[in-house]
Amino acid sequence: MKLAASEAFKKLKLKHYQQAKVTTTKFYQTKPFFSMPEQVEKESGVLAPKRVNQVDLFKRYTYEVLPALEQSVELDLLEKVFQKVDPVVRESITQAYIRKQVEQLAQQPDPASIKDLDDNTKSNMPREKAKLFLQNWLDLNPIQIGKWIPLNYELFKRTFKFLSPGDFQKNLIELSKNFSLMMTDEGFKTIDYVDSSKRIPQIFEYKKLTQDNFHKEGYFIIMFNVLKGDFNDELRKHRNNEIFQRIFATSVNFDALLTVILNHWELIQQLRTPEQRKEFFKSLVDQLLEKIDKQQANASMPELLFSTVKTLQFKDFTLDLTKYVNNPFPVPKSLIENRFGEQYYGYSSNLLFYGDHGAGKSGVLMQAIMFAQQTGWIVAVVPSGYNWTSLQYEAKRHHKTGLYMQPKAAQEWLEQFKEANQEHLKTFQVDLSLYGKFNLSGVHDDDPDPCPNLYDERREYHFKDFEKFTTKEERDFEEAQDQIMSARITLKIPKPQYLQEIIDYGISNAHYATNAVYEVMEQLYNTEKYKVLVAVDGINWFYRPSQLPSFRYESDKDLRGHVPPYHMSLPRLFMHFDGHKIKNGTKITASTIFKLFQHDFQPKHVLLPQKYGIKLNGAPLDMFRSFCEYGIQTGMWKCDEFSQNTLEQFWMETQGNYFEAIKCMKVHWRDI
């Protein structure tokens, strides 16, 4: 007679629980000690515990302990479910569980019949080489993810004359004697993001843009990029407003406002022509000035900004911002699905990649840079934020502004920028209405004081109290330097016709190099003719105290006598997440864990929303296969034979981390 479901279940549970307990206890009582030599063992009379092979332990754990533990967990879960269902369902569940156990038992191999791993990893059949390489960027599509794009080494040297992002020069290129890039899933999506950030003003005149389809992904991106330039044109008129400088220094508030605007067809109707857009954003900025100035709000995030402003009036339409406090980025859902998933807002003016050392951050950056460079973009790259904040370059202080200049670093950047963009610079005409507004240290005439005399209430001192401790000789020297430091590049090149003239003069004259870098970036940020990509690797170093010492910062507890990067001319120019200010292009950045032990960088550490960054976790198994195959075919990894089991074990040991894999390949740690 069939037992009742509850009684059968209790007996089954008790049996498996006892089995799991006994098996686990036996396993953990086995200790992998090294055995003593037999002679010592005999002389001492001590019975030494025998060494247990680690592979055997792992197999025993897999085939004996884990199944027993899984069964006990399953039975605990089923018992909780039994309390909520009727007897008929209990009987069905019990019978289904018994059938499942019988099937698993029939499929489980006998542990004694399992051979050593080494016996199962080699094959006498010759291994066929995988087809890894694509011909060019035009062949790129989602199906080709994991393939390698061969590039010219001369192109690499021209694009990165002094230094490249990450460890590409030191690892992949020098080891393989080859310059190729593996197209990852994140890299493909980043390239798609970069390619879609072009400015196409004609979209608002497109007749097929209607109320039924304006919220679609494609229309949203194009409209966003057009409005980005028009909004910035109006904000530039208020460059000396310190509140606006703080609110719109990064693109978070900027992007949130545009995203909310693009969710209303009534507002899109008011943005059809350039004249309408100009009037619209003038009204927007005026209302923001009125409402924020009165309340002096610290609106560094959209939630705070929307709560402060509350409503905006555009003709007959009232935009209620309080509805978007909990969801300040209402982008089309398809953008989130097609881009980077739930960890990213879907679309914005910046991309930030972060993760462990060797997770592939610099690799994604390189894929986007090389794609842009080969498809007609101008690329402005900072290959290492660490180098600019270390003692690698000599620094000079600009007495009037208080900023520290690094002429040699500025010269190197200009030279590398020139080599990477030669084809465009000879025809890039300078907009003279933007030219000549920066001084020698890179401060714009309309910018607020870059080193304000702030008061520290806790320590009861002003920042510029250090002037009390300067000697007369130091003050006399600074006064003598005023005339030299007050010079500008406009005194040497009053009306340059092409951008290359400014670059060439900065390269040949270190004194004006920093000034030249700022003039170049101002032209790039405001051009409509050329597509511009700004890429910064190691941007998190711009948010840590530099290694440059100065007594002026001894009173600051966090700086401990070191100059902050925001008081250094070059880091100050590239440290902000200001891709929204690039009229025809975008900005992508990556963090680095270089020289930082057990450091966990998060976007919130630099006051960015968590969904503004994409965390990379190394290569999934399929891409790791392609990476290892590339290492074998290029001679980077001296491995004659390769099996599926070995690959999966290698992936498990490295967790798909590129740095760990290359480190093993360098020393031929796994010579199979």
CSV table of C-alpha atoms in Angstrom, one decimal, residues 1 141 193 216 225 255 405 490 521 527 541 667:
chain,number,residue,atom,x,y,z
A,1,MET,CA,0.0,0.0,0.0
A,141,ASN,CA,27.7,43.2,-36.3
A,193,TYR,CA,26.6,54.6,-28.5
A,216,LYS,CA,10.9,55.6,-30.2
A,225,ASN,CA,21.9,65.3,-29.5
A,255,ASP,CA,20.6,65.1,-19.3
A,405,MET,CA,50.8,74.1,-15.0
A,490,THR,CA,47.0,85.4,-28.8
A,521,MET,CA,39.6,71.8,-26.6
A,527,THR,CA,32.4,72.5,-33.6
A,541,TRP,CA,43.0,59.7,-10.2
A,667,VAL,CA,55.2,32.6,-17.7
